[in-house]
CSV table of C-alpha atoms in Angstrom, one decimal:
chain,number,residue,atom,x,y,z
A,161,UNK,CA,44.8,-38.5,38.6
A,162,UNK,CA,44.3,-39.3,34.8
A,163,UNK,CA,46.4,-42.6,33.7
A,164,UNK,CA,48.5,-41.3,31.2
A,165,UNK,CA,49.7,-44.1,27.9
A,166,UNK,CA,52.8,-43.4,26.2
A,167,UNK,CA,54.3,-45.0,23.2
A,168,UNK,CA,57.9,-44.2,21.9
A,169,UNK,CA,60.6,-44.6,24.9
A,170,UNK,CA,63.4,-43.5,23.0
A,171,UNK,CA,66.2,-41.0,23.9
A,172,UNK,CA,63.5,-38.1,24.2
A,173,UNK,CA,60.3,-40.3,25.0
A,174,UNK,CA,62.3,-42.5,28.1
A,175,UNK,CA,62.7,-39.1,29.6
A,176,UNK,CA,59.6,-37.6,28.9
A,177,UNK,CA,57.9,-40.3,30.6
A,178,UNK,CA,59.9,-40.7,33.3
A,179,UNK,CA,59.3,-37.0,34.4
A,180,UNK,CA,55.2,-37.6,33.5
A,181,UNK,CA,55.7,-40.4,36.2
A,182,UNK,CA,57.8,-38.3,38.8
A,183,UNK,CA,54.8,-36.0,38.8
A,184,UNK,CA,52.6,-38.7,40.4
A,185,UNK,CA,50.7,-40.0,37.1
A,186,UNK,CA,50.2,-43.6,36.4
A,187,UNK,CA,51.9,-45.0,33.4
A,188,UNK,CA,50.9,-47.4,31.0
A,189,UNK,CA,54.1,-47.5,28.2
A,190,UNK,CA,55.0,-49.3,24.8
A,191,UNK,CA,58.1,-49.5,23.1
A,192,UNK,CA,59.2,-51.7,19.9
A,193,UNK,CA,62.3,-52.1,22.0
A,194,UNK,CA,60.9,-53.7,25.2
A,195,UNK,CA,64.2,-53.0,27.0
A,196,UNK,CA,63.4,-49.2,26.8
A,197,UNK,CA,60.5,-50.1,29.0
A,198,UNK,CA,62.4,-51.6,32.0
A,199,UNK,CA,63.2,-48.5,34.3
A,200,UNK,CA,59.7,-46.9,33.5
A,201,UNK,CA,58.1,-50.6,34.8
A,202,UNK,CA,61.0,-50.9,37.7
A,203,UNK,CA,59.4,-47.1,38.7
A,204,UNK,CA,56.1,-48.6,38.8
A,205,UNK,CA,54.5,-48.1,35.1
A,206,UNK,CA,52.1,-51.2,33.4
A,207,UNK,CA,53.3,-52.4,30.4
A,208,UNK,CA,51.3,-52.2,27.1
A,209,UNK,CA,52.0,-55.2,24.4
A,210,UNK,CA,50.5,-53.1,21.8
A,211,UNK,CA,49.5,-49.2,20.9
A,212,UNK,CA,45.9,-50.4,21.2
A,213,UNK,CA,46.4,-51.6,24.9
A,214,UNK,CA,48.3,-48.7,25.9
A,215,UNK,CA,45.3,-46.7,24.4
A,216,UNK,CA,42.6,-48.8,26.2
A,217,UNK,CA,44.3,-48.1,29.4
A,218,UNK,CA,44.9,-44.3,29.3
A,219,UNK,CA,42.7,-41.1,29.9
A,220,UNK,CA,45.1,-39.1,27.9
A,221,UNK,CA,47.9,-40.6,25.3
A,222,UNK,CA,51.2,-39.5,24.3
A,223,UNK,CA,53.8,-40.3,21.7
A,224,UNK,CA,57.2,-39.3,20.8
A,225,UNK,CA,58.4,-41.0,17.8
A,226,UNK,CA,60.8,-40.4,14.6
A,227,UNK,CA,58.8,-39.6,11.8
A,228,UNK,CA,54.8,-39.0,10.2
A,229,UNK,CA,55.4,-42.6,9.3
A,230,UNK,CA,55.6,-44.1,12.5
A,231,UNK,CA,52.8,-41.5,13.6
A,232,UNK,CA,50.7,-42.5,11.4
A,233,UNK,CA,51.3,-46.3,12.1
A,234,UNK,CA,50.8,-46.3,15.9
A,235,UNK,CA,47.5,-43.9,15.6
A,236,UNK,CA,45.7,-45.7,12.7
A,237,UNK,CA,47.8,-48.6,11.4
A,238,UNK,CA,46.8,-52.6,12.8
A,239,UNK,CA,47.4,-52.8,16.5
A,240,UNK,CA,47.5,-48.9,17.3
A,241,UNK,CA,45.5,-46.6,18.7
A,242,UNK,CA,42.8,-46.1,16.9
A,243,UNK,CA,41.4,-49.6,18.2
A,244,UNK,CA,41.5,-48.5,21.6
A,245,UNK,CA,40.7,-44.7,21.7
A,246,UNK,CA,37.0,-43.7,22.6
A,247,UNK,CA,34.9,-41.0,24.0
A,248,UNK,CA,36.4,-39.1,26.9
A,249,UNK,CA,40.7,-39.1,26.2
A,250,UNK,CA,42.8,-36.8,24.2
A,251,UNK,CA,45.9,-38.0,22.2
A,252,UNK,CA,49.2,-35.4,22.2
A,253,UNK,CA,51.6,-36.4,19.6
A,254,UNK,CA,55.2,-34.6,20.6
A,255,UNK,CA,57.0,-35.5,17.2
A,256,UNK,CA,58.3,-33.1,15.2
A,257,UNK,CA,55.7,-34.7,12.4
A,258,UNK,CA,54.1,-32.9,9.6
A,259,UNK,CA,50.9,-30.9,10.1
A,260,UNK,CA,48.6,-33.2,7.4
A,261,UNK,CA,49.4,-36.6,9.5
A,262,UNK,CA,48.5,-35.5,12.7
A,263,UNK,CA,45.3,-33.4,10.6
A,264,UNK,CA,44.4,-37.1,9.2
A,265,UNK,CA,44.7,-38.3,12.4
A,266,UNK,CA,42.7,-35.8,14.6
A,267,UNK,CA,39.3,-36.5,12.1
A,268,UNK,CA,40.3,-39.8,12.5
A,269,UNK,CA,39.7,-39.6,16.3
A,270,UNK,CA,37.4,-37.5,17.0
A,271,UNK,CA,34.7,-39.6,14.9
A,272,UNK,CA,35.4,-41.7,18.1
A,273,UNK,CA,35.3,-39.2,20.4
A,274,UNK,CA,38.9,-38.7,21.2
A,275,UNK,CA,40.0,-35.3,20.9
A,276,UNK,CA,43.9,-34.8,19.2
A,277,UNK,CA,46.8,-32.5,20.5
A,278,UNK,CA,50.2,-31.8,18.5
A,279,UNK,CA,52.5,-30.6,20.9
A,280,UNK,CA,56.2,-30.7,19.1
A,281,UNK,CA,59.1,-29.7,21.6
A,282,UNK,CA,61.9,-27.2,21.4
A,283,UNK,CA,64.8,-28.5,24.0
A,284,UNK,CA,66.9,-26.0,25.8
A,285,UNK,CA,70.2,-25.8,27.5
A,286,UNK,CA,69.1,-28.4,30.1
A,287,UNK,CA,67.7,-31.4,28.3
A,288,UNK,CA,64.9,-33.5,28.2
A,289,UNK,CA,65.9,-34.8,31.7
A,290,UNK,CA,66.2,-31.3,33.5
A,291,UNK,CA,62.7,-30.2,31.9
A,292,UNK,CA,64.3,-27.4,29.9
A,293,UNK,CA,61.9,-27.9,26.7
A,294,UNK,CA,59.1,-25.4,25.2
A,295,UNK,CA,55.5,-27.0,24.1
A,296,UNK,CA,54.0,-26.3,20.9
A,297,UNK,CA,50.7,-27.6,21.9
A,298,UNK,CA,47.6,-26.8,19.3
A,299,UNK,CA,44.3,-28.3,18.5
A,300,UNK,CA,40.8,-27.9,21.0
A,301,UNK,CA,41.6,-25.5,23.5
A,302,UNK,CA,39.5,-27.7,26.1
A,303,UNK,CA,41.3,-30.6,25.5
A,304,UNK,CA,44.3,-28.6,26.2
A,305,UNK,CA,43.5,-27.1,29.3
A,306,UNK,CA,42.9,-30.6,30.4
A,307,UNK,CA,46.0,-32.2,29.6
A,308,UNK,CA,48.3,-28.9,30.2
A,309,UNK,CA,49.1,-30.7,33.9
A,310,UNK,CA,50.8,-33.4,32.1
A,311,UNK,CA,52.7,-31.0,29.7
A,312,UNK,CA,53.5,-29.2,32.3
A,313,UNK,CA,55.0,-32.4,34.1
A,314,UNK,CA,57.9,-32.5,31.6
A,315,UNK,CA,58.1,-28.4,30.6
A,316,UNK,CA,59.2,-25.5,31.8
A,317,UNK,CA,57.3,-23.6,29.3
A,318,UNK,CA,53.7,-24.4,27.1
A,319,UNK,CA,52.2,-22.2,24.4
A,320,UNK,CA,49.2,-23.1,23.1
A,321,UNK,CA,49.8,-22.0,19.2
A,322,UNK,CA,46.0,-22.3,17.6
A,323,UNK,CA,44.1,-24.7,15.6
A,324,UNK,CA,45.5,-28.4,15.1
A,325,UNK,CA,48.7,-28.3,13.3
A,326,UNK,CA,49.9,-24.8,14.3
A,327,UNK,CA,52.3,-26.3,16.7
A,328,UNK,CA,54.0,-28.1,14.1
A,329,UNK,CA,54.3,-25.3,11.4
A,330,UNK,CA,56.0,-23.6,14.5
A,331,UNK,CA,58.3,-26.6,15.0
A,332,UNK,CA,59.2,-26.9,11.7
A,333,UNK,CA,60.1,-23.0,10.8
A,334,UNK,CA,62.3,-23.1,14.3
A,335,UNK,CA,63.8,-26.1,12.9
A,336,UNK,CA,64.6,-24.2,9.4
A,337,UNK,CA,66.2,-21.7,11.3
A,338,UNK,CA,68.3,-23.9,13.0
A,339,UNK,CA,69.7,-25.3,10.6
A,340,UNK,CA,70.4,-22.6,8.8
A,341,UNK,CA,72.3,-20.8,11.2
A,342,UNK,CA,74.7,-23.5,11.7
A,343,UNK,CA,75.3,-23.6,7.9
A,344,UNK,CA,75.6,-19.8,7.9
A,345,UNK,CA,78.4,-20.1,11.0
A,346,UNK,CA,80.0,-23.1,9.4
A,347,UNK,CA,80.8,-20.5,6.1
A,348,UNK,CA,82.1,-17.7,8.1
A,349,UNK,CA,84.4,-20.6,10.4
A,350,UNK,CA,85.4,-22.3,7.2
A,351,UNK,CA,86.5,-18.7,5.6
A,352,UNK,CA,88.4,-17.9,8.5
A,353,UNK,CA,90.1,-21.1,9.3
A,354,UNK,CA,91.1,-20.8,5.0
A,355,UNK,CA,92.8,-17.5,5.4
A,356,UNK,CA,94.8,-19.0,8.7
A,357,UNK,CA,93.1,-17.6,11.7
A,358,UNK,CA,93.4,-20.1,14.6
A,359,UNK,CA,90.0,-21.9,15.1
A,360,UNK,CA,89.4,-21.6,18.6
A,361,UNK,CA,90.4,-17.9,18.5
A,362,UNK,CA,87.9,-17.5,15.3
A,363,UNK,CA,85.3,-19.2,17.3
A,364,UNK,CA,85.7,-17.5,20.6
A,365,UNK,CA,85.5,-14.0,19.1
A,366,UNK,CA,82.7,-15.2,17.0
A,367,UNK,CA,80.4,-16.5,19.8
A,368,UNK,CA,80.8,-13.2,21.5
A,369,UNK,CA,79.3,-11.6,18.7
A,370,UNK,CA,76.5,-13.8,18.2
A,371,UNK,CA,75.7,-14.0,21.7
A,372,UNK,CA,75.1,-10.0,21.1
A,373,UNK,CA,73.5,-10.2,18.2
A,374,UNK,CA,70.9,-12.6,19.1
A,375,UNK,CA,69.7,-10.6,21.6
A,376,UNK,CA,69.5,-7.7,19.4
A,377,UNK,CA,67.7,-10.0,16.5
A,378,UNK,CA,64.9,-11.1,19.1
A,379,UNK,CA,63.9,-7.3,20.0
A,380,UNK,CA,64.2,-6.3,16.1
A,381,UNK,CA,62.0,-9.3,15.0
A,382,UNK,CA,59.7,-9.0,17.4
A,383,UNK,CA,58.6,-6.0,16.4
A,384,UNK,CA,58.7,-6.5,12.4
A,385,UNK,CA,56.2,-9.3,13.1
A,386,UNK,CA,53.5,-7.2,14.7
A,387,UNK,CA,53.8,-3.9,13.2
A,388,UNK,CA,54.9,-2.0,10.1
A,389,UNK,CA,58.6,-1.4,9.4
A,390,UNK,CA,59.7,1.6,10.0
A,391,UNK,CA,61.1,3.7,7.6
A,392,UNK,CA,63.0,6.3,9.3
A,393,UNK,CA,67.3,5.6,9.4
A,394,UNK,CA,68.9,3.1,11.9
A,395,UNK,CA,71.8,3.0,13.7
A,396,UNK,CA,73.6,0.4,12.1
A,397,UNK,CA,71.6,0.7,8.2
A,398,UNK,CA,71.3,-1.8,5.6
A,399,UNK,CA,74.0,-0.3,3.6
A,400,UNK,CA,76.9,-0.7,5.8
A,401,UNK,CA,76.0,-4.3,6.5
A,402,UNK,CA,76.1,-4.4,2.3
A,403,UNK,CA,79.5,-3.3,2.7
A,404,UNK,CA,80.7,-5.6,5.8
A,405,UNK,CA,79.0,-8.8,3.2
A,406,UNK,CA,80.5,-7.4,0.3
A,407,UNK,CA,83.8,-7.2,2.0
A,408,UNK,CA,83.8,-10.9,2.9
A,409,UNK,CA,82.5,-12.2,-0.4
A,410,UNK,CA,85.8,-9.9,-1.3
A,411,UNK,CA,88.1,-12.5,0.3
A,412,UNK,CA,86.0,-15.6,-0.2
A,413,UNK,CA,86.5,-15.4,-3.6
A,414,UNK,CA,90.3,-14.1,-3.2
A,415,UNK,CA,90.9,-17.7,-0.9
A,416,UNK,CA,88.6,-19.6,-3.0
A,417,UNK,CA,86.1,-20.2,-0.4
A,418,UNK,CA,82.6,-21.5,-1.6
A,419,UNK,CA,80.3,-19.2,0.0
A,420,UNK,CA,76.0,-20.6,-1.0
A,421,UNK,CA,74.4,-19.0,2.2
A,422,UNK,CA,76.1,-15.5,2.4
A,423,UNK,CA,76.1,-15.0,-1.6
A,424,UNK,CA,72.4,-15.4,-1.1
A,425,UNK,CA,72.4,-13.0,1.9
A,426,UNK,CA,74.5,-10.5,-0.1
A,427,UNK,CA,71.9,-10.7,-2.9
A,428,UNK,CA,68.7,-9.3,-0.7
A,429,UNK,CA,71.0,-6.6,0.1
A,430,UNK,CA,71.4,-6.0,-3.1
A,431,UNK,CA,67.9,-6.1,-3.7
A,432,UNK,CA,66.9,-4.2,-0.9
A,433,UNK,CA,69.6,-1.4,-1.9
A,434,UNK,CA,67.9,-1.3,-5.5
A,435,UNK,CA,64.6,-0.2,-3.6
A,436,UNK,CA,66.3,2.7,-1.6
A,437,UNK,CA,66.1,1.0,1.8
A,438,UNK,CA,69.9,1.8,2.7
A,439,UNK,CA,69.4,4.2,5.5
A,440,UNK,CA,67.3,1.1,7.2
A,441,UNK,CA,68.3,-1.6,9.1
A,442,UNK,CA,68.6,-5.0,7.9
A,443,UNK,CA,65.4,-5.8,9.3
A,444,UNK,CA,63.7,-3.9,6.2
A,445,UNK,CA,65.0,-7.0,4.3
A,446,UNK,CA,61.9,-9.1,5.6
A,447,UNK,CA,59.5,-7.1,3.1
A,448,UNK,CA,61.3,-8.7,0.2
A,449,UNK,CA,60.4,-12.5,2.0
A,450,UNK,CA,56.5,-10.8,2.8
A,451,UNK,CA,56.2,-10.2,-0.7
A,452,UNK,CA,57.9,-13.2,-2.4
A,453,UNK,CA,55.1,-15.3,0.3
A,454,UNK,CA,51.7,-12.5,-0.1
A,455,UNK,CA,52.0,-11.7,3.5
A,456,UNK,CA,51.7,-8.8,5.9
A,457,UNK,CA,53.4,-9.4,9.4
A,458,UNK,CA,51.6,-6.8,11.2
A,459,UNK,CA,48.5,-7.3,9.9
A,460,UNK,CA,48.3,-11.3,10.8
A,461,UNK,CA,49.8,-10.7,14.1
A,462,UNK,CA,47.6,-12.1,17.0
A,463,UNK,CA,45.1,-14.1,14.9
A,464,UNK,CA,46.3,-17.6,16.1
């Protein structure tokens, strides 16, 4: 079984690491905080003083770390990785990084004949601890068929995404989302909260509906990204969902109620109901993103 190094044992790595272990693969670990590395030695891991040792050590390397900076320390800075990598192992970077560090870093190691993973993580429901995360894993396909075992040792689910840096693009567009979303809810809680509706009613009947609707978004989305919209009328169009915005940019501005996200949102309705795409659903919308970027969904679709 391949002797796996990982550096970074904080609230993510620590568990990470401990599950690579559970699966039955030796562990050779680092951490800036040495007491981070006490129940992963206690469980019968080495200890590595430095990235470099780690690296010497280990068939296959991971780290899970905060930033591109600290990235880019470990792999190439004085007393990292790069010192101790050579022919024959693959490094997997899991942090949510940016796609030119871990680029840097893969010609970096493969002039020493270490092939270079990104595999960022999107957690679910269950934690790190219960194995509820998604791989983003890109970069040589062989390398990644070699070290899927160990991805799988901590995942319930791995995609391979495509050429080096894919993963992270991923990563960071999910991320995007995210965020916006909650700053979407946090507008529509805040307006109703402002015009007196209790806040646990507001967000117990709201939660419903997004539970719905999310469902409904990933069937809608998944076909806008691999094939043309359609043009003929949907059940719910474009033009009533102008209204339903319009109506609560109605009462924002009657309660006084700064509104960024859906002002935005009411503007590509707008937009889109300029163009005559009413009788569509709000899906129809994305064209006006495609275009703003020079893109075709459907006719990218698959090439990764």
């Amino acid at each position: 079984m391949e002797t796996v190094g990982f550096v970074g044992l904080g609230n993510m790595g620590g568990a990470i690491a401990a599950n690579i272990g559970a699966a039955g693969y030796p562990l050779i670990v680092n951490d800036l905080n040495e007491e981070a590395t006490r129940p992963l030695l206690e469980s019968g891991a080495r200890f590595g003083a430095t990235p470099t040792e780690v690296a010497e050590g280990s068939d296959v390397i991971v780290t899970s770390l905060p930033s591109p900076r600290e990235v880019e320390l470990v792999a190439l800075g004085a007393g990292g990785l790069m010192s101790g990598i050579g022919s024959g192992k693959v490094y997997v970077d899991l942090t949510s990084s940016h796609p030119n560090t871990i680029r840097k870093i893969g010609e970096a190691f493969r002039a020493k004949g270490t092939e270079v993973l990104d595999a960022p993580l999107i957690v679910g429901k269950g934690g790190i601890r219960e194995r509820s995360v998604q791989v983003l894993a890109s970069g040589d396909r062989a390398a990644y068929d070699r070290v899927k075992p160990v991805l799988d040792a901590f995942s319930d689910t791995v995609v391979y995404t495509g050429e080096l840096g894919t993963g992270t693009y991923i990563k960071l567009a999910h991320n995007l989302v995210r965020r916006g979303i909650g700053l979407a809810i946090g507008e529509g809680l805040v307006l109703g909260a402002k015009v007196g509706v209790d806040p646990s009613t507001l967000w117990e009947c709201m939660y419903w509906g997004l539970d719905t609707q999310m469902h409904q978004l990933r069937e809608s989305f998944a076909k806008a990204v691999s094939e043309p919209l359609p043009d003929a009328p949907a059940t719910f169009t474009l033009a009533l969902s102008r209204k339903d915005v319009g109506l609560a940019m109605d009462v924002a501005r009657e309660f006084d109620v700064p509104m960024p996200i859906a002002a935005l949102v009411e503007q590509y309705m707008v937009e889109g109901m300029v163009r005559g795409w009413g009788r569509q659903s709000t899906a129809s919308l994305l064209k006006l993103q495609e275009e703003a970027a020079g893109i075709d969904f459907s006719s990218r679709s698959g090439e990764a």
